[in-house]
Short mmCIF file of C-alpha atoms and ligand atoms in Angstrom, two decimals:
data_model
loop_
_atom_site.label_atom_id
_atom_site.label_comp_id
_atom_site.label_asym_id
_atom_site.label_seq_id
_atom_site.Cartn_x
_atom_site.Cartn_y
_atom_site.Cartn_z
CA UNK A 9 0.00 0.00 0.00
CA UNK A 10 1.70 3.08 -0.89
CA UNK A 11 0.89 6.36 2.15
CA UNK A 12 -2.15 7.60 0.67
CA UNK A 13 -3.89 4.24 0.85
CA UNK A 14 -3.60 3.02 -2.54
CA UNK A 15 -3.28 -0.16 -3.16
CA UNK A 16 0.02 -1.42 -5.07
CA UNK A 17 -0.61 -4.29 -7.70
CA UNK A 18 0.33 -7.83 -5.36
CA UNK A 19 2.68 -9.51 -6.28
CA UNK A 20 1.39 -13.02 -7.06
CA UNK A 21 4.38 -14.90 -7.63
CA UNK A 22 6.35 -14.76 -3.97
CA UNK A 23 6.35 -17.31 -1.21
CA UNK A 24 5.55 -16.40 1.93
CA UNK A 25 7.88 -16.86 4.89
CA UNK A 26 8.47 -20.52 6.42
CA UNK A 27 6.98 -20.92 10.02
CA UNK A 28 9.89 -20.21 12.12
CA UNK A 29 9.56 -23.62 13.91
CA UNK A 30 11.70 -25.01 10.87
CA UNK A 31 14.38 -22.82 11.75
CA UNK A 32 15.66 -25.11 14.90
CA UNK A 33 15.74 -27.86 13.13
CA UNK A 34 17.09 -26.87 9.90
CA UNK A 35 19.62 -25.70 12.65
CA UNK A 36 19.85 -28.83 14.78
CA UNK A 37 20.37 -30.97 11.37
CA UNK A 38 23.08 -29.01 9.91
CA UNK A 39 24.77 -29.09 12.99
CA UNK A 40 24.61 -32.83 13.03
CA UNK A 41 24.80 -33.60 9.24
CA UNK A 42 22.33 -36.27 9.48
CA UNK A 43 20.68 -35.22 6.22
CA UNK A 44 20.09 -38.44 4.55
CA UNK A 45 16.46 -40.56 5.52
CA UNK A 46 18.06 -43.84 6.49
CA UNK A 47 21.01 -42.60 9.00
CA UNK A 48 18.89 -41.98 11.98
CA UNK A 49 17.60 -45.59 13.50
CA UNK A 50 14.15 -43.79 13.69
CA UNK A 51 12.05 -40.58 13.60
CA UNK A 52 14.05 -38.98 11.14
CA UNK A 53 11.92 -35.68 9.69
CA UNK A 54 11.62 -37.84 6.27
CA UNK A 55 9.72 -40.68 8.37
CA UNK A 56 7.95 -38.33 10.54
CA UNK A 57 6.48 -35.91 7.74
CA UNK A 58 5.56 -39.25 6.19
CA UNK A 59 3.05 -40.38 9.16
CA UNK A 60 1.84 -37.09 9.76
CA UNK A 61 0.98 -37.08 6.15
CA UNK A 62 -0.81 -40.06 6.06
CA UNK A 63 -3.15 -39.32 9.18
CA UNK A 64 -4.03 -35.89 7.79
CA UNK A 65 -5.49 -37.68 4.50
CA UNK A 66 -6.40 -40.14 6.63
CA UNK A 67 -4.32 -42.98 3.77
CA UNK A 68 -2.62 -45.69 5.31
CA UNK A 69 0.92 -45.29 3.44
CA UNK A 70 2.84 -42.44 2.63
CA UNK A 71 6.11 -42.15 0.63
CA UNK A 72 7.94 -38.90 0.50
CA UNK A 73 10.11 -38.43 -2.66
CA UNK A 74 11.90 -35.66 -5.00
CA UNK A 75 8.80 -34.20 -6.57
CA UNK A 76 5.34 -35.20 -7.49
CA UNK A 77 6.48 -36.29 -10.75
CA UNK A 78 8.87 -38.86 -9.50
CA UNK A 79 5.64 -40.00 -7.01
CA UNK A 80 3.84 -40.23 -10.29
CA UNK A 81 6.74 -42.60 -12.16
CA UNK A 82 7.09 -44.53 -9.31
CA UNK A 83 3.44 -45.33 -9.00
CA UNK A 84 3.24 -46.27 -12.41
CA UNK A 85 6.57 -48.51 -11.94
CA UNK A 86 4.57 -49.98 -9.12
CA UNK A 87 1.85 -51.01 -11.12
CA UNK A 88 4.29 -53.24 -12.54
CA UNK A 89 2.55 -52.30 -16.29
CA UNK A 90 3.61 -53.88 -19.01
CA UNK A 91 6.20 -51.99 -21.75
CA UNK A 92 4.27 -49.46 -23.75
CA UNK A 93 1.01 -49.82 -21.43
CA UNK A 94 -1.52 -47.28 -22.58
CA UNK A 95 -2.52 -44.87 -19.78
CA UNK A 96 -5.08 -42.16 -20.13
CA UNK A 97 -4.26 -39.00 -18.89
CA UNK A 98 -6.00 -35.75 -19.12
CA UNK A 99 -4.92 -33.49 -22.45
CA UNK A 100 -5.18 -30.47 -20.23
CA UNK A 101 -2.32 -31.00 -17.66
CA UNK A 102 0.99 -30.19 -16.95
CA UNK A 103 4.04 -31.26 -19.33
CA UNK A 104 5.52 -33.19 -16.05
CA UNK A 105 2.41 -35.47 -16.48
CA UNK A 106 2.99 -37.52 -19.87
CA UNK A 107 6.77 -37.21 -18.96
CA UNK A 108 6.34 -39.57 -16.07
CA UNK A 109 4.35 -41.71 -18.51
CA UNK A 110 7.22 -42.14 -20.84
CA UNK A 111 9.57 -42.40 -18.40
CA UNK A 112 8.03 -45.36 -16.87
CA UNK A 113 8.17 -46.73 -20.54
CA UNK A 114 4.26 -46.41 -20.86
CA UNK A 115 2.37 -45.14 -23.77
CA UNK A 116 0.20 -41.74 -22.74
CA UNK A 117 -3.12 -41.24 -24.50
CA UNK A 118 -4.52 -37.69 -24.12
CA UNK A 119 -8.26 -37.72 -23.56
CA UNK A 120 -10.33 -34.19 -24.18
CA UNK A 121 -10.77 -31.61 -21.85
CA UNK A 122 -13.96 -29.62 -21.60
CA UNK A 123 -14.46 -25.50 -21.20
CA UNK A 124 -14.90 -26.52 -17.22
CA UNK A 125 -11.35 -27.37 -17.01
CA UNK A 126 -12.68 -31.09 -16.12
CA UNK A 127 -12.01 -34.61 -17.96
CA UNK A 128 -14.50 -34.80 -20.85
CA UNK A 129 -16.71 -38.14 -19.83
CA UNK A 130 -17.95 -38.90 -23.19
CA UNK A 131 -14.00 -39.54 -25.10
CA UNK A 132 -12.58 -40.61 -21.45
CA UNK A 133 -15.43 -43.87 -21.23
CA UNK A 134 -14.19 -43.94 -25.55
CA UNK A 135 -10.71 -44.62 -24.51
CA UNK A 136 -11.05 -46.66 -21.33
CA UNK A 137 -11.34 -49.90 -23.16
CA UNK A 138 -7.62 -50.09 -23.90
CA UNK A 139 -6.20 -48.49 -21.03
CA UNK A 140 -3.77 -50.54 -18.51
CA UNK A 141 -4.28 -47.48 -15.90
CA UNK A 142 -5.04 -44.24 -15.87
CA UNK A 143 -3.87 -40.70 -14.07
CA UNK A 144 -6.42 -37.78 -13.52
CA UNK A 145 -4.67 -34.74 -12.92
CA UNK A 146 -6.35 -32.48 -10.86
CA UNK A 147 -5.35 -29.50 -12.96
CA UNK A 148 -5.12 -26.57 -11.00
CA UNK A 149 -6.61 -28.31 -8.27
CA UNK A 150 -10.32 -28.53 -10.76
CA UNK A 151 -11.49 -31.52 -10.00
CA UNK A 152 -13.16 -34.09 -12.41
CA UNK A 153 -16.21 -36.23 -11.96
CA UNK A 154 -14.33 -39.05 -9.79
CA UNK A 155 -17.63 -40.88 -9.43
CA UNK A 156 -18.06 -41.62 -12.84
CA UNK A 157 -14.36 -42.13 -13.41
CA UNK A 158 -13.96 -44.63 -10.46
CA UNK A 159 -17.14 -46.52 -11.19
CA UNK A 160 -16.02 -47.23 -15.05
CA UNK A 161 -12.37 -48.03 -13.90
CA UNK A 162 -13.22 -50.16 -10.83
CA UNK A 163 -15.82 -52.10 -13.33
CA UNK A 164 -13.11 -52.94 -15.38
CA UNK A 165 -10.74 -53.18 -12.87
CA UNK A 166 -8.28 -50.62 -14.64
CA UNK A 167 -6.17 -48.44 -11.38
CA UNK A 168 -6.66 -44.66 -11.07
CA UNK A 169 -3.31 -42.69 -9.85
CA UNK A 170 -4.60 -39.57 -8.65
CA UNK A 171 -2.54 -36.52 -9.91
CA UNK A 172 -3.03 -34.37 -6.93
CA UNK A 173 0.01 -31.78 -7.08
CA UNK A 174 -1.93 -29.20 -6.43
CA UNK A 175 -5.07 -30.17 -4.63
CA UNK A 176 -4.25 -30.67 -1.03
CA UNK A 177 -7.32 -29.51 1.22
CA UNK A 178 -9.43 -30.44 -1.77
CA UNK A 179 -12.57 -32.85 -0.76
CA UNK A 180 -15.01 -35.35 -2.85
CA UNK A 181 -18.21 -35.57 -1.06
CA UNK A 182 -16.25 -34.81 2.19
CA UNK A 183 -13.51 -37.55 1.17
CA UNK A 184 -9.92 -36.36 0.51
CA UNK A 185 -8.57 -35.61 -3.10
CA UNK A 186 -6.21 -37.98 -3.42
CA UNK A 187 -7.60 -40.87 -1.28
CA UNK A 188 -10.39 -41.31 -4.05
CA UNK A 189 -8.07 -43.92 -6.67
CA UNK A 190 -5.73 -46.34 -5.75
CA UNK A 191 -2.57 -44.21 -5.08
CA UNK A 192 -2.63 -40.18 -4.99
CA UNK A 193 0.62 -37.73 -5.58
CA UNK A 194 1.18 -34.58 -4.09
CA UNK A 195 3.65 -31.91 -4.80
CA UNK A 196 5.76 -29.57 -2.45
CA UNK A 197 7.10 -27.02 -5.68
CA UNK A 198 6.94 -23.69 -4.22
CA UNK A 199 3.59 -22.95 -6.45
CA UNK A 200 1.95 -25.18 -4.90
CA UNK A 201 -0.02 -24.77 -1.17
CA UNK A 202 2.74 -26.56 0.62
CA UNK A 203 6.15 -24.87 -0.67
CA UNK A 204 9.45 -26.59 -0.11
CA UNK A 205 11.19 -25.32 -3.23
CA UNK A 206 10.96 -29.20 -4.49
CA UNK A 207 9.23 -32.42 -2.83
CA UNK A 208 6.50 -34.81 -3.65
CA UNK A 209 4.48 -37.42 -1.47
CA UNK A 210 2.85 -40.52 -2.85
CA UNK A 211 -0.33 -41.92 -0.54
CA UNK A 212 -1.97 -45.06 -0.69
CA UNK A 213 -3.72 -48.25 1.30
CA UNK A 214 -2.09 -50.89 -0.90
CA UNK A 215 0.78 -52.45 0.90
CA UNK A 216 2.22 -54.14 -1.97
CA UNK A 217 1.98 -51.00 -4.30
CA UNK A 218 3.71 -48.87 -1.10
CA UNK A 219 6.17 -51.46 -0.25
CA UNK A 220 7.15 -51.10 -4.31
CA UNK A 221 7.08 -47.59 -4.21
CA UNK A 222 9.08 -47.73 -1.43
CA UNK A 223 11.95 -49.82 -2.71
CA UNK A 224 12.12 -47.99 -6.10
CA UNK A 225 12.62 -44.56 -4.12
CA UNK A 226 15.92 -45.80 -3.44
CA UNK A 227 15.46 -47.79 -0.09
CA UNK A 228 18.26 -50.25 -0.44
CA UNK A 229 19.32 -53.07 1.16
CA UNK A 230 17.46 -53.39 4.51
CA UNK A 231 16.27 -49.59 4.94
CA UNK A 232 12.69 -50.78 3.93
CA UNK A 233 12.71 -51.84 7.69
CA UNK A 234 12.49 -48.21 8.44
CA UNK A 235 8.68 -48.01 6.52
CA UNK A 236 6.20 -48.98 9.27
CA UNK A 237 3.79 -51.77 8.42
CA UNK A 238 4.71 -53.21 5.10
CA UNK A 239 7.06 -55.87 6.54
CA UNK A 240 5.47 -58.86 5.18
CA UNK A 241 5.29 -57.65 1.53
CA UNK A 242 8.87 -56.10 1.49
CA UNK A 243 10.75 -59.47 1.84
CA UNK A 244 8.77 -60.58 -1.68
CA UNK A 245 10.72 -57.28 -3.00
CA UNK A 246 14.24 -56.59 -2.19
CA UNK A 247 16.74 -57.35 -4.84
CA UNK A 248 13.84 -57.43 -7.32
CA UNK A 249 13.62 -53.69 -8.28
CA UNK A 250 15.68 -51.51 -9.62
CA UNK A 251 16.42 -48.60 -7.82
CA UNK A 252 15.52 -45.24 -8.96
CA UNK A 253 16.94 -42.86 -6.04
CA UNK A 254 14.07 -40.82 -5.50
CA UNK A 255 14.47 -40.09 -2.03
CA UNK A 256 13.41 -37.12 0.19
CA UNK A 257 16.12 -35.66 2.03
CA UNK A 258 15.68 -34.33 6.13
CA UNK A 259 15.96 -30.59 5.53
CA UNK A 260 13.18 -30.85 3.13
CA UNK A 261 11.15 -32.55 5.65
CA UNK A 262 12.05 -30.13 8.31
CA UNK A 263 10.54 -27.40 5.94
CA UNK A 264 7.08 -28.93 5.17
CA UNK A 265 6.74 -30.83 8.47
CA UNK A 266 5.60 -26.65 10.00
CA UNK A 267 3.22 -26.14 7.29
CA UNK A 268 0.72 -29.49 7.34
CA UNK A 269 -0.80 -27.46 10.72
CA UNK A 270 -1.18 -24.77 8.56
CA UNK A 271 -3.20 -26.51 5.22
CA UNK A 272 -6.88 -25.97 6.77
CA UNK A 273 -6.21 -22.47 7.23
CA UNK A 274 -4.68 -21.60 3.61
CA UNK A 275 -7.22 -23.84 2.14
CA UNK A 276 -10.24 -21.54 4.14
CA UNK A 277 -8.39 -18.70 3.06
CA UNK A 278 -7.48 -19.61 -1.01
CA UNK A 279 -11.05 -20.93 -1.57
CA UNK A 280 -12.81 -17.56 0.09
CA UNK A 281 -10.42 -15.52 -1.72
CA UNK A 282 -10.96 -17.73 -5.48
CA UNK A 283 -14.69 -17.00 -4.45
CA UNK A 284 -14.46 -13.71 -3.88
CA UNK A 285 -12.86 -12.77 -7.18
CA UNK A 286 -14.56 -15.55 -9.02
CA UNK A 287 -17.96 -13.23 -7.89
CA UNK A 288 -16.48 -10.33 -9.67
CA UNK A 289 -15.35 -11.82 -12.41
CA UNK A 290 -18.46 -13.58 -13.51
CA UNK A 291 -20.56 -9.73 -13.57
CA UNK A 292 -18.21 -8.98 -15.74
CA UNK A 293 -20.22 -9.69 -19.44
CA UNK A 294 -16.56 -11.16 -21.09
CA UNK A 295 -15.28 -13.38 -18.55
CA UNK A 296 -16.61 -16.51 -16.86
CA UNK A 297 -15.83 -18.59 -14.22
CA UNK A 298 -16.70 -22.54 -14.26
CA UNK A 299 -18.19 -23.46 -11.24
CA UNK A 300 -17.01 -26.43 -9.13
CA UNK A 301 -18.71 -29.65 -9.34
CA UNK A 302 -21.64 -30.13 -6.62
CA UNK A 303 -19.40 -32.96 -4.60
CA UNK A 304 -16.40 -30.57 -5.07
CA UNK A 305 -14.88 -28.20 -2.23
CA UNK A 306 -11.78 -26.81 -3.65
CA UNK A 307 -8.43 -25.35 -1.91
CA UNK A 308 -7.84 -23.34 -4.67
CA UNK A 309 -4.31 -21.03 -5.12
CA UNK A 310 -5.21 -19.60 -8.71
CA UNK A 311 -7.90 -18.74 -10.54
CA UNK A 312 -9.35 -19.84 -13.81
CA UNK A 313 -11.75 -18.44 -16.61
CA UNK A 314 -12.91 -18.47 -19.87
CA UNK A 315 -12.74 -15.38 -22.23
CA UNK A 316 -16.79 -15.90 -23.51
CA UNK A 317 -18.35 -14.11 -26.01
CA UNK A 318 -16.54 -14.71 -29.20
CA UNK A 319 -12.76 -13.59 -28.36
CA UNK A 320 -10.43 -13.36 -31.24
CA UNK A 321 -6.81 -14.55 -30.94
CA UNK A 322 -5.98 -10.89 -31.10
CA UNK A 323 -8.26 -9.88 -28.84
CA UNK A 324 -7.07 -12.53 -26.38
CA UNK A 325 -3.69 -11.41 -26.50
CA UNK A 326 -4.33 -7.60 -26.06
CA UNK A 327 -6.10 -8.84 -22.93
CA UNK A 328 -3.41 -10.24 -21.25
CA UNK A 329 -1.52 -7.23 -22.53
CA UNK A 330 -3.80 -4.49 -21.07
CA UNK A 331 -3.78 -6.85 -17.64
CA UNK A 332 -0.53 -6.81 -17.52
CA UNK A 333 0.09 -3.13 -18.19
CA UNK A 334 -2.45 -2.69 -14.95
CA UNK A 335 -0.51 -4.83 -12.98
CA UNK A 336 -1.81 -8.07 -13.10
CA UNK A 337 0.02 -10.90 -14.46
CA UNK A 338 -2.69 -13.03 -16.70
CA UNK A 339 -1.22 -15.98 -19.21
CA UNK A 340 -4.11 -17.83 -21.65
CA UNK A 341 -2.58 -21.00 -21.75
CA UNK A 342 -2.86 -21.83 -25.46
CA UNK A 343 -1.60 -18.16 -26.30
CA UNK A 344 1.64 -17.78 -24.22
CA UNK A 345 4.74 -19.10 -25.86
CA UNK A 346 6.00 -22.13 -25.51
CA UNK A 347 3.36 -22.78 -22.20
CA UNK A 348 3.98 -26.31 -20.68
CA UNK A 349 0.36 -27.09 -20.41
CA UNK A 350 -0.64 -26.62 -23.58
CA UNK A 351 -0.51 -30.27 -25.27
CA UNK A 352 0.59 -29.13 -28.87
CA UNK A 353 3.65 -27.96 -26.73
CA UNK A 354 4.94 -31.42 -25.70
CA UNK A 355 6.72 -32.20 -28.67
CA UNK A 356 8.22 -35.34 -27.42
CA UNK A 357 5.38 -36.96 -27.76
CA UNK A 358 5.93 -37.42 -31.29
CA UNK A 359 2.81 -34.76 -33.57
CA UNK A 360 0.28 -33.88 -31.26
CA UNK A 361 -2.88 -36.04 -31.68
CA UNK A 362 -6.39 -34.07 -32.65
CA UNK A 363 -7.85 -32.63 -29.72
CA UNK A 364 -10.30 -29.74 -30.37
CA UNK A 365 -12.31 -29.13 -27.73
CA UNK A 366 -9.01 -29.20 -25.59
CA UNK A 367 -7.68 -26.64 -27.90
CA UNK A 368 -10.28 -24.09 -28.21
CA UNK A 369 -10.17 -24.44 -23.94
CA UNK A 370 -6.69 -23.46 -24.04
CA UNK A 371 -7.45 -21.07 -26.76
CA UNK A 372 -9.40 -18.93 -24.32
CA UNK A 373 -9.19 -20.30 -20.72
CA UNK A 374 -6.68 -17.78 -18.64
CA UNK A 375 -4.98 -18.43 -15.36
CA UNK A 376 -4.23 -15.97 -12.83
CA UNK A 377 -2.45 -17.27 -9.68
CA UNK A 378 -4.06 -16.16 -6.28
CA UNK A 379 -1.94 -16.85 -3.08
CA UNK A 380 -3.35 -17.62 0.02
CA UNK A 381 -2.18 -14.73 1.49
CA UNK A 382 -3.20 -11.63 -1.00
CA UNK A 383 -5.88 -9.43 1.50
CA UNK A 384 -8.87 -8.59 -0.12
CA UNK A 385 -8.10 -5.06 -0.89
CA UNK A 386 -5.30 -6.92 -3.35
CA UNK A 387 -7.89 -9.65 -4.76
CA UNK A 388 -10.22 -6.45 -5.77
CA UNK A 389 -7.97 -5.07 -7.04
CA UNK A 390 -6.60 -8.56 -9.68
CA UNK A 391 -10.51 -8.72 -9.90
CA UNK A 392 -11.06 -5.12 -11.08
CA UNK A 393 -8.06 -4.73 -13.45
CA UNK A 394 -9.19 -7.63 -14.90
CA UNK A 395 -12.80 -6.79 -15.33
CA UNK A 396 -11.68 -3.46 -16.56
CA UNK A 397 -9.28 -4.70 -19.25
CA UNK A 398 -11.41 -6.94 -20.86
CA UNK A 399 -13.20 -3.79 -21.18
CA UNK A 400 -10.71 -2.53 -22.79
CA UNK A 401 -10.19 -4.52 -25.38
CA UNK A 402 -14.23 -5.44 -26.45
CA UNK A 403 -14.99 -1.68 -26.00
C1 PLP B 511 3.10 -29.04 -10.26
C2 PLP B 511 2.37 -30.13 -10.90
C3 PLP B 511 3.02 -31.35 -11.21
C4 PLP B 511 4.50 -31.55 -11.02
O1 PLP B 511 4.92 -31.44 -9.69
P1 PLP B 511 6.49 -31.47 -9.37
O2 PLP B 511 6.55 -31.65 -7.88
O3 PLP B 511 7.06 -30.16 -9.79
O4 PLP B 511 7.09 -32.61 -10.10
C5 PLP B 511 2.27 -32.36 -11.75
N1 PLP B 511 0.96 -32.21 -12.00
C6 PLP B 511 0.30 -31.07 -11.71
C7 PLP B 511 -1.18 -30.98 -11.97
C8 PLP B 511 0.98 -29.99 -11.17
O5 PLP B 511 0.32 -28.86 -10.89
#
């Protein structure tokens, strides 16, 4: 806020500070080295963020790892699928997503995204046939209709991973995001709502899938003994994986350990503030907000909407132009260069496949990224910079 009250335009892309509780143990573990998971006998932070994890899902099995995209590899390794395995995944999702496909030597087929952000039921139940599994991502933490989706996987017995990176705090009829398919993967980036600069989690009440997971990660030798409660599927296991070195290491735990007390409070805050600009937006007669699906309460950190009302490309770009110039950093995903969650962008996929109702969503759908923290006075003012330069442009 500059002295006479105005307000300056937020800054959207910062972190906030780290609860201070990290600081004594960052401290006590660099003064003792013990960094790595397995050096401690027990209770290292790896193993500790890892149960306190699980009991505020409510799973019973948690893995910590590098980054959600290494939980989402080594869920698909733990499928045990065979070579080139189709999976479905979402077309409208981020490049990490059909990465971890191919690396886990599986075949990703992209299945059509509606204007709501959400799976499109109709091509998904088209292309379930021939799947060997399947990942929903969660994009943007939107979720998509996981009653349908688990009832036509479970009846043909095909596993859901559930790409969860950034829907922590999100619920399904109550139930956790995440707990819904047969493993869920979370992500500790620093965009998402639990920042450690890199991390990812991997949950699930499969022993044999964890105790797989949990070898893969890198626990070698005997340190599986250090994963509570999987003892009697790890001896079927060790020696029989390949090791992928995966692992979480203690200072990252010591970071995210301080803010699991603090999810219910950023996801209160993110989904009151998505609301609040989400009302403005949708008065506005250019702009539209998709609303959540009736078993759907989100824990939103961003914002997304539709450019209605027959945009053209040009149109589109002066938008995010205009917001820009007023402060307020707006990307459509289909317009900005080179964006990584655009599908036509993910070249090593070989030529993108046909998609068009996932491309005229991109075409027009633009994301603006709302941290838990922005105060009102800054969300009216994203919400009314927006509204006024869509103005700007349609006249
Ligand atoms: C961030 C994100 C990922 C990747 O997470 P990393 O921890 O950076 O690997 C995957 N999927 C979605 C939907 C994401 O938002």
């Amino acid at each position: 806020m500059t002295a006479d009250g105005q307000i300056l335009a937020p800054q959207t892309y910062n972190a906030e500070p780290i609860p201070e509780v990290a600081r004594a143990e960052i401290d006590r573990l660099l003064m003792s080295g013990d960094l790595f998971r397995y050096t401690a006998a027990k209770d290292a932070p790896v193993s500790l963020l890892e149960q306190e994890f699980a009991a505020l899902l409510g799973s019973t099995y948690a893995l910590a790892v590098s980054s959600c995209s290494a939980a989402l590899f080594l869920s698909l390794k733990a499928l045990d699928l065979p070579r080139g395995a189709p999976v479905l995944i979402p077309a409208f999702t981020f490049a990490a997503v059909p990465s971890a496909v191919v690396h886990a030597d599986c075949h990703p087929v992209l299945v059509e995204v509606g204007h709501d952000y959400r799976v499109d039921m109709g091509d998904f139940e088209a292309k379930l046939d021939d799947a060997a599994a399947v990942i929903i991502s969660h994009m943007r933490g939107q979720t998509s209709d996981m009653d349908q989706i688990m009832a036509l996987c479970d009846a043909r017995g095909i596993p859901v991973i559930e790409d969860a990176a950034h829907s922590l705090g999100t619920t399904w009829h109550g139930r956790n995001i995440g707990t819904l398919g047969k493993i869920g993967c979370f992500s500790f980036q620093s965009y998402k709502l639990v920042n450690a600069g890199e991390g990812g989690i991997l949950i699930t009440d499969d022993p044999e899938l964890a105790a797989r997971a949990v070898i893969m990660s890198g626990a070698y030798e005997s340190n599986w003994k250090k994963h509570p409660g999987m003892q009697n599927s790890f001896m079927l296991w060790q020696n029989k994986l390949p090791l992928y070195n995966m692992r979480m290491q203690n200072l990252s735990a010591a970071v995210i350990r301080p803010q699991l007390p603090e999810v219910a409070l950023r996801v209160a805050k993110g989904r009151a503030g998505h609301d609040r600009v989400a009302a403005q937006l949708n008065s506005s007669p250019h702009l539209a907000v998709p609303p959540a699906l009736p078993p759907e309460e989100r824990a939103p950190d961003s914002i997304q909407f539709n450019l209605i009302d027959a945009w053209s490309d040009a149109q589109a770009l002066a938008f995010q132009s205009e917001a820009k110039r007023r402060g307020v950093s707006v990307q459509v995903f289909g317009l900005s260069d080179g964006n990584a969650r655009a599908f036509w962008n993910w070249e090593f996929l070989g030529p993108a496949p046909e998609l068009p109702q996932t491309r005229a969503m991109l075409m027009r759908a633009c994301d603006v990224r709302l941290p838990t923290r922005l105060s009102n006075a800054e969300l009216d003012f994203i919400a009314r910079n927006l509204i006024d330069a869509a103005a700007a442009v349609r006249g």
